[in-house]
PDB file of C-alpha atoms in Angstrom:
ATOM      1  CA  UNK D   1       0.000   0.000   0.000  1.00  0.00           C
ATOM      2  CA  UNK D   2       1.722   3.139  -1.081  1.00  0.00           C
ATOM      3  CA  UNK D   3       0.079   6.246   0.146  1.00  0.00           C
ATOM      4  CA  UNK D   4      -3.579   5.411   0.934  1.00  0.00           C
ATOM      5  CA  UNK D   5      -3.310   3.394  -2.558  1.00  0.00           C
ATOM      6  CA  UNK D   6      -4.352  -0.262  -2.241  1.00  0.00           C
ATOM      7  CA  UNK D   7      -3.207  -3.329  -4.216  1.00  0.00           C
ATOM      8  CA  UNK D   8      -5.420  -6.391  -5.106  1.00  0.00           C
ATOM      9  CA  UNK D   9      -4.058  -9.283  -7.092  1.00  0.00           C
ATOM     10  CA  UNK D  10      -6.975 -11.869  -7.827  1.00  0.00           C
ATOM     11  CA  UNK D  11      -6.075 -15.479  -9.359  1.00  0.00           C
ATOM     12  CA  UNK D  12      -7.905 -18.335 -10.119  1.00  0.00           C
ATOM     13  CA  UNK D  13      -8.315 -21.090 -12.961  1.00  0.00           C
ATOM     14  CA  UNK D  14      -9.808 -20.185 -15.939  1.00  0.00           C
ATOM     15  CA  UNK D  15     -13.328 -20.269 -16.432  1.00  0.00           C
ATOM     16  CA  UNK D  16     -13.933 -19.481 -13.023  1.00  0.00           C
ATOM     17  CA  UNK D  17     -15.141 -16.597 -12.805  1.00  0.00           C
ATOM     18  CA  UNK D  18     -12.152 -14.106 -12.265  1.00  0.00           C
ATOM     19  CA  UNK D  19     -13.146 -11.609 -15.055  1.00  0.00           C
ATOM     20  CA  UNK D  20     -16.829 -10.840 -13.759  1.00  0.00           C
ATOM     21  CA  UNK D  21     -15.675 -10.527 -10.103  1.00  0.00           C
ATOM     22  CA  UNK D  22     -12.914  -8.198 -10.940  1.00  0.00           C
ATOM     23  CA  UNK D  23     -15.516  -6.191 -12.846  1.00  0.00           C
ATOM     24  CA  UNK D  24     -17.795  -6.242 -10.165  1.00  0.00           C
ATOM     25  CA  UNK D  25     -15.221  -5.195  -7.846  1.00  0.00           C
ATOM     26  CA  UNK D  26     -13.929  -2.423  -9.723  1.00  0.00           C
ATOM     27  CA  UNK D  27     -17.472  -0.537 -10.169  1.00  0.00           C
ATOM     28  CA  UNK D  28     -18.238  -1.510  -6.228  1.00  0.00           C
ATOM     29  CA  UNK D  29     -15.357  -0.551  -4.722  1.00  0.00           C
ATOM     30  CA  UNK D  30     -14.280   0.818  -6.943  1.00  0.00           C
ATOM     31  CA  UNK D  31     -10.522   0.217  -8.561  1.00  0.00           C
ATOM     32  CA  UNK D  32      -8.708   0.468 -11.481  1.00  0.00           C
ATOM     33  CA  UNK D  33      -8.082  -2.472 -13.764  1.00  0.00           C
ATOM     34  CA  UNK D  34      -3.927  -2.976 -14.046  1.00  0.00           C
ATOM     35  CA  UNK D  35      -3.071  -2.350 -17.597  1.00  0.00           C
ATOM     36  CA  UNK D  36      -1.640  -6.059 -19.457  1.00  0.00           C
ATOM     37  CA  UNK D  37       0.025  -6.194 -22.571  1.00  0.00           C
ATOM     38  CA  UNK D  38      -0.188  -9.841 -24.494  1.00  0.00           C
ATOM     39  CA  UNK D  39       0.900 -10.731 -27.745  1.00  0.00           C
ATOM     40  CA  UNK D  40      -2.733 -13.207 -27.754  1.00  0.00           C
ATOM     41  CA  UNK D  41      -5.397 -11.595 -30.423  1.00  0.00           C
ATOM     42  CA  UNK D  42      -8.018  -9.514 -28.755  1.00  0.00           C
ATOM     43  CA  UNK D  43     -11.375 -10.706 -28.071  1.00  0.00           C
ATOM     44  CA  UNK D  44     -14.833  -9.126 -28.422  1.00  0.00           C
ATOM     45  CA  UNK D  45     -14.994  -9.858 -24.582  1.00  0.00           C
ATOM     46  CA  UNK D  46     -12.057  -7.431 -24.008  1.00  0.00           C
ATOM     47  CA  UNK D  47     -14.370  -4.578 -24.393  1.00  0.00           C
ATOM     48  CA  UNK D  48     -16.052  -5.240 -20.889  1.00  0.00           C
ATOM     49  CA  UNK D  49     -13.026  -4.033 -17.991  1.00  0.00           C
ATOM     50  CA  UNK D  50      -9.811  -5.161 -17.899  1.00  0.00           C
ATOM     51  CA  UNK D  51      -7.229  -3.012 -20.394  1.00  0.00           C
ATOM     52  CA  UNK D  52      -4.871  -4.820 -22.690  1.00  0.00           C
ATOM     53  CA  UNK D  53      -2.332  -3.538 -25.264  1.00  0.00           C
ATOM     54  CA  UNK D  54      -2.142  -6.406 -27.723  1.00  0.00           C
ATOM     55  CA  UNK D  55       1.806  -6.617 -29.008  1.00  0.00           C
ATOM     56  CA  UNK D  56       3.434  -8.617 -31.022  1.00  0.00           C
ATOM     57  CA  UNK D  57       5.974 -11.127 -29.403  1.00  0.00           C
ATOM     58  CA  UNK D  58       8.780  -9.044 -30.809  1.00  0.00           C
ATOM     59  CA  UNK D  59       7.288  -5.635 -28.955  1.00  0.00           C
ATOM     60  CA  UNK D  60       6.598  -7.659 -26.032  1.00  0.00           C
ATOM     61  CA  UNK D  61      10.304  -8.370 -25.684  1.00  0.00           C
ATOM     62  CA  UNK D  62      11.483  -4.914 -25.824  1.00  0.00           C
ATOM     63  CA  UNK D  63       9.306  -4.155 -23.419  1.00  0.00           C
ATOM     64  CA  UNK D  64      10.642  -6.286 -20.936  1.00  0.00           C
ATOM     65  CA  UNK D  65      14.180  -5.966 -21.780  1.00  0.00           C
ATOM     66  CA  UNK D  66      12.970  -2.178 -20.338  1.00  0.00           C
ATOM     67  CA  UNK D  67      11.712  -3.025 -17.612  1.00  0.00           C
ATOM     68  CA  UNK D  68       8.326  -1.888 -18.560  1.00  0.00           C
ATOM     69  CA  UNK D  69       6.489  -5.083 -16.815  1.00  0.00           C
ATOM     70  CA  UNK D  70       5.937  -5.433 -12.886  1.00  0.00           C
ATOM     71  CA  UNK D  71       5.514  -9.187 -13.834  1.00  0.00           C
ATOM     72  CA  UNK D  72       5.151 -11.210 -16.872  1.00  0.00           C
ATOM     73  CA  UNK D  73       4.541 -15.292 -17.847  1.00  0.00           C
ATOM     74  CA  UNK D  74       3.657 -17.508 -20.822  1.00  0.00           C
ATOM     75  CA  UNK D  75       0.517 -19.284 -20.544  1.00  0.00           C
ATOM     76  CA  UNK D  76      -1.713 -21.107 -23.521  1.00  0.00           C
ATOM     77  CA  UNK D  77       0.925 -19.971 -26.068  1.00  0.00           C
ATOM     78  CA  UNK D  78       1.263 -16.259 -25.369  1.00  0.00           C
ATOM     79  CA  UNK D  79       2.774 -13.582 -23.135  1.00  0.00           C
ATOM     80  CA  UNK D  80       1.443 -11.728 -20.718  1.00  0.00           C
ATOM     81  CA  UNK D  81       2.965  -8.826 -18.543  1.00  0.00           C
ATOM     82  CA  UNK D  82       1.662  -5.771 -16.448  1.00  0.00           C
ATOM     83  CA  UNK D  83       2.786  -2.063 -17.314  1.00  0.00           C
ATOM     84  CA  UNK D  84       4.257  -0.844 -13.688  1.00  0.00           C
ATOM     85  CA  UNK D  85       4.076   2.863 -14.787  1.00  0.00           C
ATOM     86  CA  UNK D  86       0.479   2.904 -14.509  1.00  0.00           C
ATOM     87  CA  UNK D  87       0.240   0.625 -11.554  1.00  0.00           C
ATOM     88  CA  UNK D  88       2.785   3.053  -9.791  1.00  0.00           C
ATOM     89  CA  UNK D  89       0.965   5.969 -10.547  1.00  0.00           C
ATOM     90  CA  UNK D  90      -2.004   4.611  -9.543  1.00  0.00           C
ATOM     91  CA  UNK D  91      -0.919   4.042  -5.949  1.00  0.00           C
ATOM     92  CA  UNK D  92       1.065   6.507  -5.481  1.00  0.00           C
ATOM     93  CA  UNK D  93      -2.024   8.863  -6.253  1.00  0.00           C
ATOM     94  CA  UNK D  94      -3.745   6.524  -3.511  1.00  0.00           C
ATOM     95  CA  UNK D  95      -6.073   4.660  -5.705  1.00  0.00           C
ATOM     96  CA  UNK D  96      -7.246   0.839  -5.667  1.00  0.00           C
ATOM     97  CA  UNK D  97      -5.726  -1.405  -8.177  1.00  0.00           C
ATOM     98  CA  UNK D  98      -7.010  -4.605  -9.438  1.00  0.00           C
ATOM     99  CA  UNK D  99      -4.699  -7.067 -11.167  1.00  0.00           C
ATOM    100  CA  UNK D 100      -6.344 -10.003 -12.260  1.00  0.00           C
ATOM    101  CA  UNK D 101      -2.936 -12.700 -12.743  1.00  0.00           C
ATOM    102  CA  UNK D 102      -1.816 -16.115 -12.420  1.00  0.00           C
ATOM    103  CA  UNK D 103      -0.178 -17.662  -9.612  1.00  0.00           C
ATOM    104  CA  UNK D 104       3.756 -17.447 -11.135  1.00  0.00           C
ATOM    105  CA  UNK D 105       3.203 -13.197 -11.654  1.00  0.00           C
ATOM    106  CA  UNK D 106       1.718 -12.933  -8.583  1.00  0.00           C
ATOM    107  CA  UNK D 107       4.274 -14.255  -6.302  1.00  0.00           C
ATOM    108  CA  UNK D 108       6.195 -11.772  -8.257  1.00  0.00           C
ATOM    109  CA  UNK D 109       3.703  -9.134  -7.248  1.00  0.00           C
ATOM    110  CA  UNK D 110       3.940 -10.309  -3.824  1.00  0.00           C
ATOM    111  CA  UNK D 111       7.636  -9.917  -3.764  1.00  0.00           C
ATOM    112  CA  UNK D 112       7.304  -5.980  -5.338  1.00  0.00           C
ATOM    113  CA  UNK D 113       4.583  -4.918  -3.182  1.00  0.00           C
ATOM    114  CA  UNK D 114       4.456  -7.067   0.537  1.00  0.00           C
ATOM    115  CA  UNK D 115       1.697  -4.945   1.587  1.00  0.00           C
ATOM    116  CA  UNK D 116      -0.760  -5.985  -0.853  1.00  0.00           C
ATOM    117  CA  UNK D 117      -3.961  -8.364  -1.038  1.00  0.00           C
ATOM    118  CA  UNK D 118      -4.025 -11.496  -2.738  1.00  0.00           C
ATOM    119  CA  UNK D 119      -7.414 -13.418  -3.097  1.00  0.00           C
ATOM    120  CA  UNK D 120      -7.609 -16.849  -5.367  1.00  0.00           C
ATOM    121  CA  UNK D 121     -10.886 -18.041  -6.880  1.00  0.00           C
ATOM    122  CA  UNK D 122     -12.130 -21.627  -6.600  1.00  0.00           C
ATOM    123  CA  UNK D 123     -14.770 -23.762  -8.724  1.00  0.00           C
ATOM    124  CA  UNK D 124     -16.928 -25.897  -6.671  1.00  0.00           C
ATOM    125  CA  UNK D 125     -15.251 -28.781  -8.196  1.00  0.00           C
ATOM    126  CA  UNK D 126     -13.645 -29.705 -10.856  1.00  0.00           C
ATOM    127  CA  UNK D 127     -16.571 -31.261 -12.963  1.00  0.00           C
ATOM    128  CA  UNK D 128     -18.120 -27.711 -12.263  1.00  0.00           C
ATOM    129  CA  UNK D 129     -15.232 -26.045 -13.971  1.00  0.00           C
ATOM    130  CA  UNK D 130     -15.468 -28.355 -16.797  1.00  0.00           C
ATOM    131  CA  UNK D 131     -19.293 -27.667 -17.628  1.00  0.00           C
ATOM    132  CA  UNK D 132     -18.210 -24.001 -17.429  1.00  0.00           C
ATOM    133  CA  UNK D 133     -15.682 -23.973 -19.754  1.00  0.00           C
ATOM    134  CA  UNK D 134     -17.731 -26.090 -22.413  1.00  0.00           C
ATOM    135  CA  UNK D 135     -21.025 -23.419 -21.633  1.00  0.00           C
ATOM    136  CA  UNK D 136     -18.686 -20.770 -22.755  1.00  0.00           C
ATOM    137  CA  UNK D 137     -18.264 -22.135 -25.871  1.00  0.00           C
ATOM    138  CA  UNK D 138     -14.924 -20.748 -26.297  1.00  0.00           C
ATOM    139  CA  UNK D 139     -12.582 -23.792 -26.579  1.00  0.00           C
ATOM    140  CA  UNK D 140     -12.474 -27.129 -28.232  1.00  0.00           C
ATOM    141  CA  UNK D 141     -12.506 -30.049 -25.958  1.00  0.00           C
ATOM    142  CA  UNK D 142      -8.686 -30.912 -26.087  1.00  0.00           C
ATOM    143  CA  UNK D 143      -8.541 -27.246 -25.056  1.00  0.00           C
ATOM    144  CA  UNK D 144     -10.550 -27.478 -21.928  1.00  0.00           C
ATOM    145  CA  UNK D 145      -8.957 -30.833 -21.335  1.00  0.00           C
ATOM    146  CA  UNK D 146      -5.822 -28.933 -21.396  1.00  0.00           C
ATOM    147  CA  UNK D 147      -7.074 -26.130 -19.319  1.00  0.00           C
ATOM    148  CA  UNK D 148      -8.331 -28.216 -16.123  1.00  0.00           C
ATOM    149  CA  UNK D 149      -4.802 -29.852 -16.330  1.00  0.00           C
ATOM    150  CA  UNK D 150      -3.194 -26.291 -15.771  1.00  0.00           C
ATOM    151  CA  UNK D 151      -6.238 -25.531 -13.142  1.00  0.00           C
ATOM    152  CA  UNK D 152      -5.370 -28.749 -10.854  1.00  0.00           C
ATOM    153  CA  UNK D 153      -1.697 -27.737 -11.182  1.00  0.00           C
ATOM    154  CA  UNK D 154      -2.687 -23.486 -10.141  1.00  0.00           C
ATOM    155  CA  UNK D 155      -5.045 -25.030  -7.391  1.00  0.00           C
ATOM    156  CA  UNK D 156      -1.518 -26.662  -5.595  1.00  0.00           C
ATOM    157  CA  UNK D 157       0.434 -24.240  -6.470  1.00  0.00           C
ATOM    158  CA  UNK D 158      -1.867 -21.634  -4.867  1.00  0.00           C
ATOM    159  CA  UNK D 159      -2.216 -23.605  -1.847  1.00  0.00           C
ATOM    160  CA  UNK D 160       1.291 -24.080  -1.489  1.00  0.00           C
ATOM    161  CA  UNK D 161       3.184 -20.737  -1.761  1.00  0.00           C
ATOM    162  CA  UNK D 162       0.886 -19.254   1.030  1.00  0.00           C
ATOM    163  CA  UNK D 163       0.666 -15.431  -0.880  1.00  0.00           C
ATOM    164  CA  UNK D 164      -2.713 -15.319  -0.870  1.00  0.00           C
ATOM    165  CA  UNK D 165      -4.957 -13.808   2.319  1.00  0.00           C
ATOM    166  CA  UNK D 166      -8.493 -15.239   0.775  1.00  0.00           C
ATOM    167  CA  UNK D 167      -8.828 -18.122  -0.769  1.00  0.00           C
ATOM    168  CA  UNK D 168     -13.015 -18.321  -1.928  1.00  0.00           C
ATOM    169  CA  UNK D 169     -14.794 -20.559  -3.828  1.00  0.00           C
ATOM    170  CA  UNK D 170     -17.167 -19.091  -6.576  1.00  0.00           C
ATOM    171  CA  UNK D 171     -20.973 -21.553  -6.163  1.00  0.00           C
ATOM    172  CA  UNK D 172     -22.317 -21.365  -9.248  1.00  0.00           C
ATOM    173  CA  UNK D 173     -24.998 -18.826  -9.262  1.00  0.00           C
ATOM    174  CA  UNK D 174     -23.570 -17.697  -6.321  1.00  0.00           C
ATOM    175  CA  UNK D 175     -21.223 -14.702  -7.779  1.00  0.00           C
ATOM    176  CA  UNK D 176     -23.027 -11.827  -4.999  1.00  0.00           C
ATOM    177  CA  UNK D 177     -21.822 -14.117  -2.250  1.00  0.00           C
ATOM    178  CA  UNK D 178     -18.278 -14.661  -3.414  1.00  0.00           C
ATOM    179  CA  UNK D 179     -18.428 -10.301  -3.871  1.00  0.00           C
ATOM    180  CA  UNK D 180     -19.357 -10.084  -0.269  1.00  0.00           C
ATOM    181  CA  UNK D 181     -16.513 -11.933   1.295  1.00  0.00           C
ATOM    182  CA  UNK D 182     -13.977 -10.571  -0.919  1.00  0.00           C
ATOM    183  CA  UNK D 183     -14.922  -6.922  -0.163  1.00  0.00           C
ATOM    184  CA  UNK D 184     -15.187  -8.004   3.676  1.00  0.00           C
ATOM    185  CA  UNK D 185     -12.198  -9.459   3.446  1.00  0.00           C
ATOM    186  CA  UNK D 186     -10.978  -6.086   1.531  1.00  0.00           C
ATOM    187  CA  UNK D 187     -12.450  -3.995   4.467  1.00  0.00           C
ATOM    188  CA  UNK D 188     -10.512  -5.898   7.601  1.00  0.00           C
ATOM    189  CA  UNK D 189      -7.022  -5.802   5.476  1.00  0.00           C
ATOM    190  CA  UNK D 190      -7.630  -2.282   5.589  1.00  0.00           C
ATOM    191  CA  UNK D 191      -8.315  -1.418   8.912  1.00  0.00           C
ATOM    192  CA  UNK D 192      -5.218  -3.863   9.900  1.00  0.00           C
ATOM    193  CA  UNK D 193      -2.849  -1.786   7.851  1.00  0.00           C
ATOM    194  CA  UNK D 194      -4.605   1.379   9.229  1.00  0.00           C
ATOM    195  CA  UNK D 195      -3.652  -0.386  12.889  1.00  0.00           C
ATOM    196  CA  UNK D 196      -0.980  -1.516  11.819  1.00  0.00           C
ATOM    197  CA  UNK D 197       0.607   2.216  10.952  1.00  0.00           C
ATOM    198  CA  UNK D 198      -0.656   4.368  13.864  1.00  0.00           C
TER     199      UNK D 198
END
């Protein structure tokens, strides 16, 4: 927390749900979406929150031999990486900053910023992932196959690098629930680190 800026890194599988909540979040609280550049094509669904510059790889490597990126990883065939200007800025100016990022950037994130809040999303089960990744209609079934392989392996991975101070599961139909322990759990980190400095 830099100022009376706030940090909030928020991972989970895909097709879990991550997107919606963070957009939730960020009218609610509200926050700023972290700004990602990727070197993946952009997506109609893009449009709705989170900010991406789409590179190509080539742009996305002079970028980071800048030093442009907070954190960065390779997932599903492209890059990823968060701009730190903005993210810096942000905080420094005192406002709430939503990254939405997979378990390898945000232990980096972690490292950067101590005083942060890291909160990892949950299906109900695995079969419940499954059904919503085919309902989304976005993948072919070797895909999704593929994907609940790399969820099983974030799941552990989560669990076992102890970073994150929530770890919720998203029910299905249950998204206004999952909001309201995430922002209590948002509200107590903040009166700690209000404690915590006076």
């Amino acid at each position: 927390m830099s100022a009376s800026g706030l940090l909030i890194f928020i991972s989970g599988p895909s097709g879990v749900g991550k997107s919606t909540l963070c957009r939730r979040l960020a009218a609610d609280l509200p926050a700023e979406f972290a700004v990602s550049a990727t070197t993946r094509p952009g997506k109609p669904q893009d449009a709705l929150g989170k900010k991406y510059l789409f590179v190509t790889e080539n742009i996305f490597r002079q970028m980071l031999e800048a030093g442009e990126f907070l954190e960065y990883a390779y997932k599903f065939d492209n890059w990823y990486g968060t701009l730190r200007k903005p993210v810096e800025d942000g905080l420094e100016a005192g406002h709430t900053i939503l990254f939405e990022v997979e378990v390898q950037g945000a232990i980096q994130i972690r490292k950067m910023f101590p005083v942060s809040l890291g909160i990892f999303v949950l299906p109900p089960s695995m079969d419940d992932l499954k059904h919503r990744l085919e309902v989304r209609k976005r993948d072919d079934e070797a895909t999704i196959l593929r994907r609940l392989t790399e969820a099983q392996q974030e799941i552990r991975s989560a669990q076992a690098c102890g970073i994150y101070n929530l770890m919720v599961v998203n029910e299905d139909n249950g998204i206004d629930k999952t909001i309201k322990t995430i922002k209590r759990t948002i509200k107590t980190f903040r009166r700690d680190e209000q404690n915590r400095l006076f």
